[in-house]
Amino acid sequence: MNPNTFSIPDELVAALRQAQHVAVLSGAGISAESGVPTFREAQTGLWAQYDPEELATPQAFRRNPRLVWEWYEWRRGLVAKAEPNPGHRALAELARRVPRFTLITQNVDGLHQQAGSENVIELHGNIMRTKCLDDGRIVTNWPETDEIPPRCPRCGGLLRPDVVWFGEGLPYSALTTAVAAAQSCDIFFAIGTSALVHPAASIPAYAIRNGRITVEINPNHTPISRQMNYVLNGPSGEILPALLAAAWNPQSK
Ligand code: BJW
């Protein structure tokens, strides 16, 4: 972890005030200050012995559906208790300040929406939704059962979380909308993502290649840090409110 040494550059503040279209790609780090562990953070308690990359796969679910379902049940419990933090709220506010705003998230926790963000593009699904493993259709209710995981009331297939696991394709329209926004926005932010998981990790490259102003907010360096125009090292729950205050309430800077 680097020391958090962020200062908000004046040119970035000026560019933000003038921007017609701002696009944001968020990752697990933006929810860290809400108490939701990041994906690659060590899992705690019972789950500390498991590698999350080994659990978030269709193969793991087919091998041991109970284990994977219970891991998601534990994480759903954490998400249900979590509240949006000042970083989520600052992005909802930013959407009201700029003419066009595109929020693309890799997160499955729904905290952007809880903070008031609209039209959030969810690249990796949502942990609170459930679908049938066999036909992929969303299932909202199922009869009470001791079976883990429960079964689809329509076809008897196993139920699974409606998230994108390793080796599965992302929703096509979410990905194409995200790429188009990165290519055409005035300012592109990558916030709280390790930029390790593709194709989401390739989205900043579309902004970079098209000469957009690019900004990373993260306490740590990532594989994209060196290519971004601005790197603000620190927690997004502090940097985003400071950035908004600098742009629209300069006396509080
Ligand atoms: C803070 C902070 C604070 C901390 N403030 N910041 C190209 C190259 C190499 C590999 C591949 C490739 N293309 C595809 C692959 C394979 C694979 C992949 O990328 N593997 C990598 C591990 C190498 N990708 C896939 O399999 C994807 N599918 C695919 O490509 O399919 C092809 C296909 C096409 C057509 C048909 C069929 C198939 C699917 C990827 C799905 C990812 N899903 C997950 C799980 C979701 C469900 C769940 O949550 O369980 O999504 S994996 C996990 O990683 C999750 C996250 O959304 C995603 C990204 O993680 P994120 O958000 O970056 O979190 P962390 O934890 O990594 O980082 C947190 C960051 O926050 C850190 O940087 C901290 O420093 C920072 N931070 N506190 C700000 N306060």
PDB file of N, CA and C in Angstrom, residues 62 130-139 152-160:
ATOM      1  N   ARG A  62     -20.211 -26.679 -10.370  1.00  0.00           N
ATOM      2  CA  ARG A  62     -20.620 -28.041 -10.761  1.00  0.00           C
ATOM      3  C   ARG A  62     -19.987 -29.077  -9.841  1.00  0.00           C
ATOM      4  N   THR A 130     -30.896 -14.159  -8.558  1.00  0.00           N
ATOM      5  CA  THR A 130     -30.655 -15.607  -8.665  1.00  0.00           C
ATOM      6  C   THR A 130     -31.169 -16.063 -10.018  1.00  0.00           C
ATOM      7  N   LYS A 131     -30.475 -17.017 -10.609  1.00  0.00           N
ATOM      8  CA  LYS A 131     -30.978 -17.549 -11.882  1.00  0.00           C
ATOM      9  C   LYS A 131     -30.813 -19.057 -11.904  1.00  0.00           C
ATOM     10  N   CYS A 132     -31.482 -19.661 -12.889  1.00  0.00           N
ATOM     11  CA  CYS A 132     -31.428 -21.112 -13.045  1.00  0.00           C
ATOM     12  C   CYS A 132     -30.157 -21.473 -13.813  1.00  0.00           C
ATOM     13  N   LEU A 133     -29.420 -22.423 -13.299  1.00  0.00           N
ATOM     14  CA  LEU A 133     -28.180 -22.865 -13.971  1.00  0.00           C
ATOM     15  C   LEU A 133     -28.486 -23.415 -15.362  1.00  0.00           C
ATOM     16  N   ASP A 134     -29.646 -24.065 -15.508  1.00  0.00           N
ATOM     17  CA  ASP A 134     -29.920 -24.763 -16.764  1.00  0.00           C
ATOM     18  C   ASP A 134     -30.399 -23.831 -17.874  1.00  0.00           C
ATOM     19  N   ASP A 135     -31.387 -22.966 -17.557  1.00  0.00           N
ATOM     20  CA  ASP A 135     -31.905 -22.142 -18.663  1.00  0.00           C
ATOM     21  C   ASP A 135     -31.549 -20.662 -18.520  1.00  0.00           C
ATOM     22  N   GLY A 136     -30.845 -20.284 -17.442  1.00  0.00           N
ATOM     23  CA  GLY A 136     -30.364 -18.907 -17.300  1.00  0.00           C
ATOM     24  C   GLY A 136     -31.439 -17.901 -16.936  1.00  0.00           C
ATOM     25  N   ARG A 137     -32.704 -18.372 -16.746  1.00  0.00           N
ATOM     26  CA  ARG A 137     -33.768 -17.395 -16.462  1.00  0.00           C
ATOM     27  C   ARG A 137     -33.734 -16.966 -15.000  1.00  0.00           C
ATOM     28  N   ILE A 138     -34.075 -15.678 -14.762  1.00  0.00           N
ATOM     29  CA  ILE A 138     -34.067 -15.142 -13.390  1.00  0.00           C
ATOM     30  C   ILE A 138     -35.188 -15.805 -12.590  1.00  0.00           C
ATOM     31  N   VAL A 139     -34.868 -16.140 -11.351  1.00  0.00           N
ATOM     32  CA  VAL A 139     -35.851 -16.765 -10.452  1.00  0.00           C
ATOM     33  C   VAL A 139     -35.931 -15.870  -9.209  1.00  0.00           C
ATOM     34  N   CYS A 152     -34.733 -24.728  -9.193  1.00  0.00           N
ATOM     35  CA  CYS A 152     -35.619 -23.873  -9.982  1.00  0.00           C
ATOM     36  C   CYS A 152     -37.038 -24.436  -9.916  1.00  0.00           C
ATOM     37  N   PRO A 153     -38.029 -23.609  -9.517  1.00  0.00           N
ATOM     38  CA  PRO A 153     -39.401 -24.122  -9.434  1.00  0.00           C
ATOM     39  C   PRO A 153     -39.981 -24.474 -10.803  1.00  0.00           C
ATOM     40  N   ARG A 154     -39.411 -23.963 -11.888  1.00  0.00           N
ATOM     41  CA  ARG A 154     -39.944 -24.268 -13.228  1.00  0.00           C
ATOM     42  C   ARG A 154     -39.396 -25.582 -13.765  1.00  0.00           C
ATOM     43  N   CYS A 155     -38.056 -25.753 -13.671  1.00  0.00           N
ATOM     44  CA  CYS A 155     -37.473 -26.907 -14.382  1.00  0.00           C
ATOM     45  C   CYS A 155     -36.668 -27.831 -13.478  1.00  0.00           C
ATOM     46  N   GLY A 156     -36.489 -27.459 -12.202  1.00  0.00           N
ATOM     47  CA  GLY A 156     -35.756 -28.345 -11.291  1.00  0.00           C
ATOM     48  C   GLY A 156     -34.243 -28.204 -11.383  1.00  0.00           C
ATOM     49  N   GLY A 157     -33.769 -27.277 -12.230  1.00  0.00           N
ATOM     50  CA  GLY A 157     -32.314 -27.044 -12.322  1.00  0.00           C
ATOM     51  C   GLY A 157     -31.804 -26.404 -11.033  1.00  0.00           C
ATOM     52  N   LEU A 158     -30.489 -26.469 -10.821  1.00  0.00           N
ATOM     53  CA  LEU A 158     -29.932 -25.822  -9.624  1.00  0.00           C
ATOM     54  C   LEU A 158     -30.005 -24.308  -9.776  1.00  0.00           C
ATOM     55  N   LEU A 159     -30.237 -23.618  -8.652  1.00  0.00           N
ATOM     56  CA  LEU A 159     -30.202 -22.148  -8.677  1.00  0.00           C
ATOM     57  C   LEU A 159     -28.786 -21.678  -8.376  1.00  0.00           C
ATOM     58  N   ARG A 160     -28.420 -20.556  -8.994  1.00  0.00           N
ATOM     59  CA  ARG A 160     -27.077 -19.983  -8.824  1.00  0.00           C
ATOM     60  C   ARG A 160     -27.203 -18.462  -8.799  1.00  0.00           C
TER      61      ARG A 160
END
